[in-house]
Amino acid sequence: MDDQAEPIREIRVNPIVPSESVLVATGRGMRPRRAEEPAPRDTRKHVDRCPFCRGHEHMTPPTIAAFPNEADWSIRIVENLYPVLRDEGNGGGLAFGLQQAIEGYGRHEVIIDHPEHGAAFHEMSEQHLGMLLGAYQERIARLYDADPRIQYVLAFKNFGPAAGASIPHTHSQIIAMPVVPENVYNEVTNSREHYRKHRQCIFCTLIDEALTFEATIYDRDSGRIRRRISVGQYVVERGEQFIAIKPFASRFEWELHILPLAHQSDFLMLDDAARADLARVLRRAMARLDAVLGGAQYNFFLHSLPRGSEFADCDASFHWHLEICPRTSIPTGFELGSGLFVSTISPEAAAERLRSISL
Ligand SMILES: [Zn+2]
Ligand SMILES: [Zn+2]
Ligand SMILES: [Zn+2]
């Protein structure tokens, strides 16, 4: 493993969104980034004044949907009390010279993921996680159908104070938006470009490489081994239908992506068997992160093909996925000013640590 210990100092370009890159700098003497000292996440099971705990349903806006049923819910969906977007019916957008604004219409719902206050994903049963994924599907489909102006429905979760969760009770959020968020737009249009050139989905190619790639890269002058890429080096967890990988270039040191192994553009196409397998891969990947980080706090996003005619030709080129971004440090001025994020652990070493956890 000598080659693993070789310091790396290189800028890695995100193959899907080349304008995003990460500086991987693992050399000895490389100052470890200042660890954020976040308030620890709330692990209590029930909290008297928490509006999301079971028995406090009167403290929230009315139930929009509940699973498996409202009287004995395991998952409950309510309107967000402080929506970032909502329908106010105050007319169209505004344009004045260079000041362009789109009316901030949309919907913002809260999914109470579990009746237990502090339950983390890896502490929930796979059956429960499967039901939660089904709840995401149902709400996303309903919100698209309810308003043809909606361009994207984003499902995400902020878990722990370090990830910006303002309510400690475990929850996800779904926002129906009047625009396609830039992150999704860049992925969809860049992968379409790749498909036009190569007739291949770039995400499928990444999965193939993660599963089969093997190479030794030598220094031309000295003949020294610069890097050895081995089979499955970026794979953290593999199920029957899903794979969790540590991207070769990712902005967050412990970032993980979970993708369906077979090409699929839209999360809403997920069926029962696939949901069960995804629940298993998700639970196990989160358990690994939690063990390595000593309590993972993270942001979690779902990226799926947007509706709308502009993306009607992206079915073969876009591949839906989950992104899990653990928050382990505060971005520095260099990172915010340059957009170049720094990783002091190599993605290969991070994947190896995650795989080494026995579950
Ligand atoms: Zn609670
Ligand atoms: Zn694909
Ligand atoms: Zn993505």
mmCIF file of C-alpha atoms and ligand atoms in Angstrom:
data_model
loop_
_atom_site.group_PDB
_atom_site.id
_atom_site.type_symbol
_atom_site.label_atom_id
_atom_site.label_comp_id
_atom_site.label_asym_id
_atom_site.label_seq_id
_atom_site.Cartn_x
_atom_site.Cartn_y
_atom_site.Cartn_z
ATOM 1 C CA MET A 1 0.000 0.000 0.000
ATOM 2 C CA ASP A 2 3.064 2.268 -0.405
ATOM 3 C CA ASP A 3 1.438 4.080 -3.289
ATOM 4 C CA GLN A 4 -1.535 4.923 -1.055
ATOM 5 C CA ALA A 5 0.744 6.766 1.340
ATOM 6 C CA GLU A 6 2.264 8.883 -1.437
ATOM 7 C CA PRO A 7 1.097 12.434 -0.946
ATOM 8 C CA ILE A 8 -1.338 13.673 -3.549
ATOM 9 C CA ARG A 9 -1.588 17.302 -4.563
ATOM 10 C CA GLU A 10 -3.811 17.635 -7.572
ATOM 11 C CA ILE A 11 -6.899 19.372 -8.814
ATOM 12 C CA ARG A 12 -9.539 16.855 -9.791
ATOM 13 C CA VAL A 13 -12.269 17.877 -12.174
ATOM 14 C CA ASN A 14 -15.802 16.628 -11.677
ATOM 15 C CA PRO A 15 -16.390 14.628 -14.877
ATOM 16 C CA ILE A 16 -20.092 15.492 -14.958
ATOM 17 C CA VAL A 17 -19.830 19.181 -14.109
ATOM 18 C CA PRO A 18 -16.286 20.208 -15.181
ATOM 19 C CA SER A 19 -16.701 23.700 -13.733
ATOM 20 C CA GLU A 20 -16.624 22.037 -10.312
ATOM 21 C CA SER A 21 -13.318 20.780 -9.065
ATOM 22 C CA VAL A 22 -11.630 19.789 -5.851
ATOM 23 C CA LEU A 23 -8.050 20.238 -4.662
ATOM 24 C CA VAL A 24 -6.945 16.927 -3.171
ATOM 25 C CA ALA A 25 -3.933 17.685 -0.973
ATOM 26 C CA THR A 26 -2.949 14.865 1.323
ATOM 27 C CA GLY A 27 0.777 15.551 1.785
ATOM 28 C CA ARG A 28 2.365 15.253 5.171
ATOM 29 C CA GLY A 29 2.432 18.625 6.825
ATOM 30 C CA MET A 30 -0.772 19.523 5.005
ATOM 31 C CA ARG A 31 -2.638 21.219 7.772
ATOM 32 C CA PRO A 32 -5.795 19.282 8.523
ATOM 33 C CA ARG A 33 -8.806 21.473 8.098
ATOM 34 C CA ARG A 34 -10.180 22.870 11.277
ATOM 35 C CA ALA A 35 -12.846 20.482 12.378
ATOM 36 C CA GLU A 36 -16.161 22.129 12.959
ATOM 37 C CA GLU A 37 -17.318 21.614 16.520
ATOM 38 C CA PRO A 38 -21.039 21.440 15.906
ATOM 39 C CA ALA A 39 -23.592 21.054 18.604
ATOM 40 C CA PRO A 40 -24.086 17.299 18.794
ATOM 41 C CA ARG A 41 -27.237 16.081 17.117
ATOM 42 C CA ASP A 42 -30.279 15.473 19.266
ATOM 43 C CA THR A 43 -30.637 11.733 19.915
ATOM 44 C CA ARG A 44 -33.650 11.798 22.257
ATOM 45 C CA LYS A 45 -36.616 9.564 21.394
ATOM 46 C CA HIS A 46 -39.409 11.877 22.530
ATOM 47 C CA VAL A 47 -39.391 15.569 23.426
ATOM 48 C CA ASP A 48 -42.294 17.215 25.257
ATOM 49 C CA ARG A 49 -42.421 20.471 23.309
ATOM 50 C CA CYS A 50 -41.467 19.113 19.881
ATOM 51 C CA PRO A 51 -44.279 19.669 17.333
ATOM 52 C CA PHE A 52 -43.130 16.675 15.240
ATOM 53 C CA CYS A 53 -43.178 14.073 18.036
ATOM 54 C CA ARG A 54 -46.114 11.652 18.112
ATOM 55 C CA GLY A 55 -49.094 12.963 20.075
ATOM 56 C CA HIS A 56 -48.331 16.622 19.179
ATOM 57 C CA GLU A 57 -50.093 16.637 15.800
ATOM 58 C CA HIS A 58 -52.192 19.669 16.880
ATOM 59 C CA MET A 59 -48.968 21.727 17.057
ATOM 60 C CA THR A 60 -48.312 21.548 13.292
ATOM 61 C CA PRO A 61 -50.264 22.656 10.215
ATOM 62 C CA PRO A 62 -52.788 19.989 9.104
ATOM 63 C CA THR A 63 -51.639 16.644 7.737
ATOM 64 C CA ILE A 64 -51.240 16.597 3.942
ATOM 65 C CA ALA A 65 -50.535 12.857 3.821
ATOM 66 C CA ALA A 66 -49.570 10.125 6.293
ATOM 67 C CA PHE A 67 -48.116 6.631 5.954
ATOM 68 C CA PRO A 68 -49.365 3.988 6.523
ATOM 69 C CA ASN A 69 -52.369 6.003 7.861
ATOM 70 C CA GLU A 70 -53.103 9.199 9.771
ATOM 71 C CA ALA A 71 -54.209 7.645 13.074
ATOM 72 C CA ASP A 72 -51.112 5.495 13.482
ATOM 73 C CA TRP A 73 -48.555 7.258 11.341
ATOM 74 C CA SER A 74 -44.937 6.313 10.826
ATOM 75 C CA ILE A 75 -44.373 9.152 8.337
ATOM 76 C CA ARG A 76 -46.355 12.375 8.289
ATOM 77 C CA ILE A 77 -46.319 15.226 5.773
ATOM 78 C CA VAL A 78 -47.330 18.780 6.638
ATOM 79 C CA GLU A 79 -47.056 22.236 5.091
ATOM 80 C CA ASN A 80 -43.879 24.070 6.111
ATOM 81 C CA LEU A 81 -44.725 26.856 8.599
ATOM 82 C CA TYR A 82 -41.953 29.018 7.124
ATOM 83 C CA PRO A 83 -42.024 28.173 3.423
ATOM 84 C CA VAL A 84 -39.211 29.457 1.203
ATOM 85 C CA LEU A 85 -41.695 29.404 -1.693
ATOM 86 C CA ARG A 86 -45.470 29.503 -1.785
ATOM 87 C CA ASP A 87 -48.410 30.498 -3.958
ATOM 88 C CA GLU A 88 -49.382 34.031 -3.180
ATOM 89 C CA GLY A 89 -51.146 34.773 -6.410
ATOM 90 C CA ASN A 90 -49.496 38.172 -6.698
ATOM 91 C CA GLY A 91 -48.999 38.013 -10.414
ATOM 92 C CA GLY A 92 -46.092 37.274 -12.679
ATOM 93 C CA GLY A 93 -42.396 37.955 -12.431
ATOM 94 C CA LEU A 94 -40.718 41.293 -12.672
ATOM 95 C CA ALA A 95 -38.252 42.551 -15.219
ATOM 96 C CA PHE A 96 -36.566 45.943 -14.946
ATOM 97 C CA GLY A 97 -33.390 46.367 -16.969
ATOM 98 C CA LEU A 98 -30.881 43.880 -15.658
ATOM 99 C CA GLN A 99 -33.003 43.145 -12.618
ATOM 100 C CA GLN A 100 -34.819 39.983 -13.588
ATOM 101 C CA ALA A 101 -36.985 38.234 -11.047
ATOM 102 C CA ILE A 102 -39.211 35.203 -11.269
ATOM 103 C CA GLU A 103 -42.221 35.088 -9.007
ATOM 104 C CA GLY A 104 -41.343 32.868 -6.035
ATOM 105 C CA TYR A 105 -44.308 30.551 -6.361
ATOM 106 C CA GLY A 106 -44.194 26.926 -5.359
ATOM 107 C CA ARG A 107 -44.847 24.624 -2.446
ATOM 108 C CA HIS A 108 -42.773 23.686 0.553
ATOM 109 C CA GLU A 109 -43.666 20.567 2.515
ATOM 110 C CA VAL A 110 -42.074 18.913 5.531
ATOM 111 C CA ILE A 111 -41.852 15.149 5.764
ATOM 112 C CA ILE A 112 -41.643 13.972 9.363
ATOM 113 C CA ASP A 113 -39.419 10.988 8.592
ATOM 114 C CA HIS A 114 -40.042 8.987 11.753
ATOM 115 C CA PRO A 115 -42.082 9.315 14.964
ATOM 116 C CA GLU A 116 -38.888 9.001 17.057
ATOM 117 C CA HIS A 117 -37.398 12.448 17.578
ATOM 118 C CA GLY A 118 -33.693 11.840 16.955
ATOM 119 C CA ALA A 119 -33.734 8.764 14.693
ATOM 120 C CA ALA A 120 -30.968 8.810 12.068
ATOM 121 C CA PHE A 121 -31.431 7.041 8.708
ATOM 122 C CA HIS A 122 -29.146 4.179 9.713
ATOM 123 C CA GLU A 123 -31.218 3.621 12.867
ATOM 124 C CA MET A 124 -34.474 3.200 10.909
ATOM 125 C CA SER A 125 -35.558 -0.209 9.609
ATOM 126 C CA GLU A 126 -35.151 -0.943 5.912
ATOM 127 C CA GLN A 127 -38.886 -1.402 5.668
ATOM 128 C CA HIS A 128 -39.364 2.099 7.119
ATOM 129 C CA LEU A 129 -36.811 3.625 4.728
ATOM 130 C CA GLY A 130 -38.593 1.921 1.823
ATOM 131 C CA MET A 131 -41.863 3.528 2.946
ATOM 132 C CA LEU A 132 -40.087 6.914 3.198
ATOM 133 C CA LEU A 133 -38.756 6.603 -0.369
ATOM 134 C CA GLY A 134 -42.309 5.763 -1.473
ATOM 135 C CA ALA A 135 -43.571 8.874 0.341
ATOM 136 C CA TYR A 136 -41.018 11.017 -1.548
ATOM 137 C CA GLN A 137 -42.227 9.495 -4.830
ATOM 138 C CA GLU A 138 -45.878 10.132 -4.056
ATOM 139 C CA ARG A 139 -45.400 13.762 -3.021
ATOM 140 C CA ILE A 140 -43.059 14.570 -5.921
ATOM 141 C CA ALA A 141 -45.585 13.139 -8.414
ATOM 142 C CA ARG A 142 -48.487 15.022 -6.782
ATOM 143 C CA LEU A 143 -46.658 18.340 -6.713
ATOM 144 C CA TYR A 144 -45.682 18.089 -10.390
ATOM 145 C CA ASP A 145 -49.261 17.205 -11.301
ATOM 146 C CA ALA A 146 -50.784 19.971 -9.166
ATOM 147 C CA ASP A 147 -49.164 22.875 -11.020
ATOM 148 C CA PRO A 148 -47.853 22.740 -14.602
ATOM 149 C CA ARG A 149 -45.685 25.804 -13.918
ATOM 150 C CA ILE A 150 -43.507 23.775 -11.553
ATOM 151 C CA GLN A 151 -40.095 23.150 -13.130
ATOM 152 C CA TYR A 152 -38.530 20.977 -10.451
ATOM 153 C CA VAL A 153 -39.481 19.238 -7.228
ATOM 154 C CA LEU A 154 -36.473 18.898 -4.945
ATOM 155 C CA ALA A 155 -36.428 16.396 -2.069
ATOM 156 C CA PHE A 156 -33.690 16.912 0.482
ATOM 157 C CA LYS A 157 -32.785 16.508 4.106
ATOM 158 C CA ASN A 158 -30.602 18.522 6.473
ATOM 159 C CA PHE A 159 -29.562 16.313 9.348
ATOM 160 C CA GLY A 160 -27.939 17.795 12.446
ATOM 161 C CA PRO A 161 -27.162 21.408 13.373
ATOM 162 C CA ALA A 162 -23.932 21.367 11.319
ATOM 163 C CA ALA A 163 -26.070 20.755 8.210
ATOM 164 C CA GLY A 164 -28.415 23.633 8.966
ATOM 165 C CA ALA A 165 -31.339 21.660 10.401
ATOM 166 C CA SER A 166 -33.393 24.193 12.338
ATOM 167 C CA ILE A 167 -35.782 21.660 13.861
ATOM 168 C CA PRO A 168 -33.981 18.802 15.588
ATOM 169 C CA HIS A 169 -36.737 16.217 14.978
ATOM 170 C CA THR A 170 -35.640 14.069 12.021
ATOM 171 C CA HIS A 171 -37.334 15.361 8.857
ATOM 172 C CA SER A 172 -36.957 15.831 5.099
ATOM 173 C CA GLN A 173 -38.282 18.620 2.919
ATOM 174 C CA ILE A 174 -39.840 18.785 -0.501
ATOM 175 C CA ILE A 175 -39.849 22.030 -2.449
ATOM 176 C CA ALA A 176 -41.727 22.485 -5.721
ATOM 177 C CA MET A 177 -39.834 25.231 -7.549
ATOM 178 C CA PRO A 178 -40.489 27.622 -10.448
ATOM 179 C CA VAL A 179 -36.948 27.008 -11.782
ATOM 180 C CA VAL A 180 -34.661 24.001 -12.261
ATOM 181 C CA PRO A 181 -31.909 24.395 -9.646
ATOM 182 C CA GLU A 182 -28.503 25.117 -11.149
ATOM 183 C CA ASN A 183 -26.901 21.922 -9.815
ATOM 184 C CA VAL A 184 -29.504 19.766 -11.509
ATOM 185 C CA TYR A 185 -29.524 21.881 -14.681
ATOM 186 C CA ASN A 186 -25.743 21.573 -15.096
ATOM 187 C CA GLU A 187 -25.852 17.803 -14.603
ATOM 188 C CA VAL A 188 -28.731 17.320 -17.021
ATOM 189 C CA THR A 189 -27.331 19.513 -19.806
ATOM 190 C CA ASN A 190 -23.696 18.328 -19.448
ATOM 191 C CA SER A 191 -24.719 14.663 -19.488
ATOM 192 C CA ARG A 192 -26.871 15.366 -22.569
ATOM 193 C CA GLU A 193 -23.803 16.865 -24.253
ATOM 194 C CA HIS A 194 -21.773 13.789 -23.324
ATOM 195 C CA TYR A 195 -24.473 11.531 -24.739
ATOM 196 C CA ARG A 196 -24.525 13.443 -28.019
ATOM 197 C CA LYS A 197 -20.780 12.900 -28.414
ATOM 198 C CA HIS A 198 -20.398 9.363 -27.098
ATOM 199 C CA ARG A 199 -23.874 7.790 -27.224
ATOM 200 C CA GLN A 200 -23.421 6.782 -23.608
ATOM 201 C CA CYS A 201 -24.807 7.872 -20.291
ATOM 202 C CA ILE A 202 -21.861 9.360 -18.369
ATOM 203 C CA PHE A 203 -23.248 8.083 -15.067
ATOM 204 C CA CYS A 204 -23.441 4.514 -16.435
ATOM 205 C CA THR A 205 -19.827 4.871 -17.594
ATOM 206 C CA LEU A 206 -18.785 6.074 -14.133
ATOM 207 C CA ILE A 207 -20.457 3.033 -12.572
ATOM 208 C CA ASP A 208 -18.716 0.720 -15.074
ATOM 209 C CA GLU A 209 -15.381 2.306 -14.250
ATOM 210 C CA ALA A 210 -15.998 2.081 -10.517
ATOM 211 C CA LEU A 211 -16.755 -1.616 -10.881
ATOM 212 C CA THR A 212 -14.109 -2.706 -13.349
ATOM 213 C CA PHE A 213 -11.357 -0.141 -13.767
ATOM 214 C CA GLU A 214 -7.826 -1.214 -12.975
ATOM 215 C CA ALA A 215 -4.726 0.746 -13.899
ATOM 216 C CA THR A 216 -1.268 1.716 -12.747
ATOM 217 C CA ILE A 217 -0.123 5.218 -13.591
ATOM 218 C CA TYR A 218 3.675 5.616 -13.771
ATOM 219 C CA ASP A 219 5.796 8.711 -13.608
ATOM 220 C CA ARG A 220 7.321 8.950 -17.092
ATOM 221 C CA ASP A 221 10.728 10.191 -15.929
ATOM 222 C CA SER A 222 11.452 8.091 -12.867
ATOM 223 C CA GLY A 223 9.237 5.099 -13.602
ATOM 224 C CA ARG A 224 7.864 5.465 -10.090
ATOM 225 C CA ILE A 225 4.252 4.420 -9.557
ATOM 226 C CA ARG A 226 2.197 7.583 -9.237
ATOM 227 C CA ARG A 227 -1.119 5.989 -8.589
ATOM 228 C CA ARG A 228 -2.637 2.574 -8.657
ATOM 229 C CA ILE A 229 -6.333 2.458 -9.366
ATOM 230 C CA SER A 230 -7.789 -0.855 -8.351
ATOM 231 C CA VAL A 231 -11.040 -2.643 -8.884
ATOM 232 C CA GLY A 232 -13.859 -1.248 -6.855
ATOM 233 C CA GLN A 233 -11.693 1.457 -5.307
ATOM 234 C CA TYR A 234 -14.542 3.959 -5.206
ATOM 235 C CA VAL A 235 -17.282 1.501 -4.289
ATOM 236 C CA VAL A 236 -18.541 1.810 -0.725
ATOM 237 C CA GLU A 237 -21.635 -0.384 -0.827
ATOM 238 C CA ARG A 238 -23.245 -2.557 -3.477
ATOM 239 C CA GLY A 239 -26.724 -3.995 -3.593
ATOM 240 C CA GLU A 240 -28.632 -5.990 -6.197
ATOM 241 C CA GLN A 241 -29.810 -2.865 -7.984
ATOM 242 C CA PHE A 242 -27.956 0.068 -6.356
ATOM 243 C CA ILE A 243 -24.394 1.155 -5.743
ATOM 244 C CA ALA A 244 -22.929 3.707 -3.310
ATOM 245 C CA ILE A 245 -19.737 5.315 -4.579
ATOM 246 C CA LYS A 246 -17.265 7.883 -3.297
ATOM 247 C CA PRO A 247 -16.806 10.169 -6.309
ATOM 248 C CA PHE A 248 -13.253 10.603 -7.611
ATOM 249 C CA ALA A 249 -13.751 14.376 -7.441
ATOM 250 C CA SER A 250 -16.250 15.642 -4.906
ATOM 251 C CA ARG A 251 -16.506 18.841 -2.928
ATOM 252 C CA PHE A 252 -17.144 17.270 0.447
ATOM 253 C CA GLU A 253 -14.516 14.943 1.867
ATOM 254 C CA TRP A 254 -16.991 12.206 2.779
ATOM 255 C CA GLU A 255 -19.523 12.791 -0.006
ATOM 256 C CA LEU A 256 -21.286 9.670 -1.285
ATOM 257 C CA HIS A 257 -23.527 9.137 -4.305
ATOM 258 C CA ILE A 258 -26.042 6.327 -4.605
ATOM 259 C CA LEU A 259 -27.179 5.365 -8.113
ATOM 260 C CA PRO A 260 -29.284 2.622 -9.698
ATOM 261 C CA LEU A 261 -26.956 0.134 -11.430
ATOM 262 C CA ALA A 262 -29.266 -0.134 -14.442
ATOM 263 C CA HIS A 263 -29.897 3.091 -16.324
ATOM 264 C CA GLN A 264 -32.925 5.039 -15.094
ATOM 265 C CA SER A 265 -33.555 8.767 -15.517
ATOM 266 C CA ASP A 266 -36.468 9.383 -13.187
ATOM 267 C CA PHE A 267 -36.713 8.553 -9.477
ATOM 268 C CA LEU A 268 -40.472 8.133 -9.921
ATOM 269 C CA MET A 269 -39.811 4.933 -11.935
ATOM 270 C CA LEU A 270 -38.540 3.153 -8.798
ATOM 271 C CA ASP A 271 -40.625 0.015 -8.120
ATOM 272 C CA ASP A 272 -41.139 -2.075 -4.960
ATOM 273 C CA ALA A 273 -38.122 -4.358 -5.384
ATOM 274 C CA ALA A 274 -35.821 -1.460 -6.253
ATOM 275 C CA ARG A 275 -37.120 0.571 -3.304
ATOM 276 C CA ALA A 276 -36.280 -2.287 -0.922
ATOM 277 C CA ASP A 277 -32.773 -2.604 -2.339
ATOM 278 C CA LEU A 278 -32.190 1.162 -2.225
ATOM 279 C CA ALA A 279 -33.373 1.236 1.405
ATOM 280 C CA ARG A 280 -30.783 -1.407 2.252
ATOM 281 C CA VAL A 281 -27.908 0.311 0.414
ATOM 282 C CA LEU A 282 -28.877 3.677 1.928
ATOM 283 C CA ARG A 283 -29.082 2.332 5.494
ATOM 284 C CA ARG A 284 -25.746 0.535 5.219
ATOM 285 C CA ALA A 285 -23.972 3.505 3.580
ATOM 286 C CA MET A 286 -25.279 5.840 6.301
ATOM 287 C CA ALA A 287 -24.191 3.388 9.025
ATOM 288 C CA ARG A 288 -20.657 3.415 7.565
ATOM 289 C CA LEU A 289 -20.556 7.225 7.466
ATOM 290 C CA ASP A 290 -21.897 7.468 10.999
ATOM 291 C CA ALA A 291 -19.294 5.024 12.309
ATOM 292 C CA VAL A 292 -16.348 6.705 10.558
ATOM 293 C CA LEU A 293 -17.397 10.270 11.422
ATOM 294 C CA GLY A 294 -18.582 9.509 14.938
ATOM 295 C CA GLY A 295 -22.126 10.743 14.248
ATOM 296 C CA ALA A 296 -22.677 11.994 10.713
ATOM 297 C CA GLN A 297 -24.401 15.340 10.112
ATOM 298 C CA TYR A 298 -25.173 15.833 6.472
ATOM 299 C CA ASN A 299 -27.212 17.246 3.619
ATOM 300 C CA PHE A 300 -28.929 14.771 1.368
ATOM 301 C CA PHE A 301 -30.422 15.600 -2.065
ATOM 302 C CA LEU A 302 -32.302 13.729 -4.723
ATOM 303 C CA HIS A 303 -31.385 14.597 -8.313
ATOM 304 C CA SER A 304 -33.861 13.294 -10.879
ATOM 305 C CA LEU A 305 -34.789 14.263 -14.432
ATOM 306 C CA PRO A 306 -36.873 17.462 -14.426
ATOM 307 C CA ARG A 307 -40.196 17.425 -16.233
ATOM 308 C CA GLY A 308 -40.710 19.809 -19.065
ATOM 309 C CA SER A 309 -40.187 19.741 -22.798
ATOM 310 C CA GLU A 310 -36.687 21.225 -22.560
ATOM 311 C CA PHE A 311 -35.504 17.921 -21.056
ATOM 312 C CA ALA A 312 -37.707 15.521 -23.045
ATOM 313 C CA ASP A 313 -34.634 14.205 -24.893
ATOM 314 C CA CYS A 314 -32.627 13.465 -21.722
ATOM 315 C CA ASP A 315 -34.124 10.113 -20.828
ATOM 316 C CA ALA A 316 -31.114 8.165 -22.142
ATOM 317 C CA SER A 317 -28.472 10.623 -20.927
ATOM 318 C CA PHE A 318 -29.524 11.479 -17.362
ATOM 319 C CA HIS A 319 -29.299 8.997 -14.506
ATOM 320 C CA TRP A 320 -31.015 9.860 -11.225
ATOM 321 C CA HIS A 321 -29.079 9.610 -7.961
ATOM 322 C CA LEU A 322 -28.900 10.554 -4.309
ATOM 323 C CA GLU A 323 -26.098 12.780 -3.066
ATOM 324 C CA ILE A 324 -25.083 12.617 0.589
ATOM 325 C CA CYS A 325 -22.802 15.432 1.732
ATOM 326 C CA PRO A 326 -21.554 15.061 5.307
ATOM 327 C CA ARG A 327 -20.579 18.355 6.919
ATOM 328 C CA THR A 328 -17.276 17.959 8.672
ATOM 329 C CA SER A 329 -15.685 21.392 8.358
ATOM 330 C CA ILE A 330 -16.509 25.007 7.648
ATOM 331 C CA PRO A 331 -15.517 26.143 4.135
ATOM 332 C CA THR A 332 -12.509 28.459 4.277
ATOM 333 C CA GLY A 333 -12.153 31.833 2.562
ATOM 334 C CA PHE A 334 -9.973 30.168 -0.063
ATOM 335 C CA GLU A 335 -12.752 27.715 -0.855
ATOM 336 C CA LEU A 336 -15.558 30.278 -0.927
ATOM 337 C CA GLY A 337 -13.478 32.770 -2.893
ATOM 338 C CA SER A 338 -12.145 30.302 -5.455
ATOM 339 C CA GLY A 339 -14.964 27.769 -5.607
ATOM 340 C CA LEU A 340 -12.173 25.189 -5.311
ATOM 341 C CA PHE A 341 -12.904 22.906 -2.391
ATOM 342 C CA VAL A 342 -10.033 21.257 -0.548
ATOM 343 C CA SER A 343 -9.932 17.637 0.517
ATOM 344 C CA THR A 344 -7.155 16.539 2.875
ATOM 345 C CA ILE A 345 -8.106 12.885 2.569
ATOM 346 C CA SER A 346 -8.062 11.266 -0.850
ATOM 347 C CA PRO A 347 -11.412 9.917 -2.060
ATOM 348 C CA GLU A 348 -9.725 6.496 -2.439
ATOM 349 C CA ALA A 349 -8.636 6.484 1.211
ATOM 350 C CA ALA A 350 -12.059 7.738 2.329
ATOM 351 C CA ALA A 351 -13.790 4.925 0.432
ATOM 352 C CA GLU A 352 -11.426 2.392 1.950
ATOM 353 C CA ARG A 353 -12.143 3.628 5.496
ATOM 354 C CA LEU A 354 -15.881 3.435 4.844
ATOM 355 C CA ARG A 355 -15.638 -0.095 3.415
ATOM 356 C CA SER A 356 -13.524 -1.275 6.348
ATOM 357 C CA ILE A 357 -16.396 -0.773 8.824
ATOM 358 C CA SER A 358 -17.956 -4.136 9.577
ATOM 359 C CA LEU A 359 -21.720 -3.963 9.777
HETATM 360 ZN ZN ZN B 1 -39.639 15.426 18.069
HETATM 361 ZN ZN ZN B 2 -27.102 5.823 -16.969
HETATM 362 ZN ZN ZN B 3 -26.402 15.230 -8.685
#
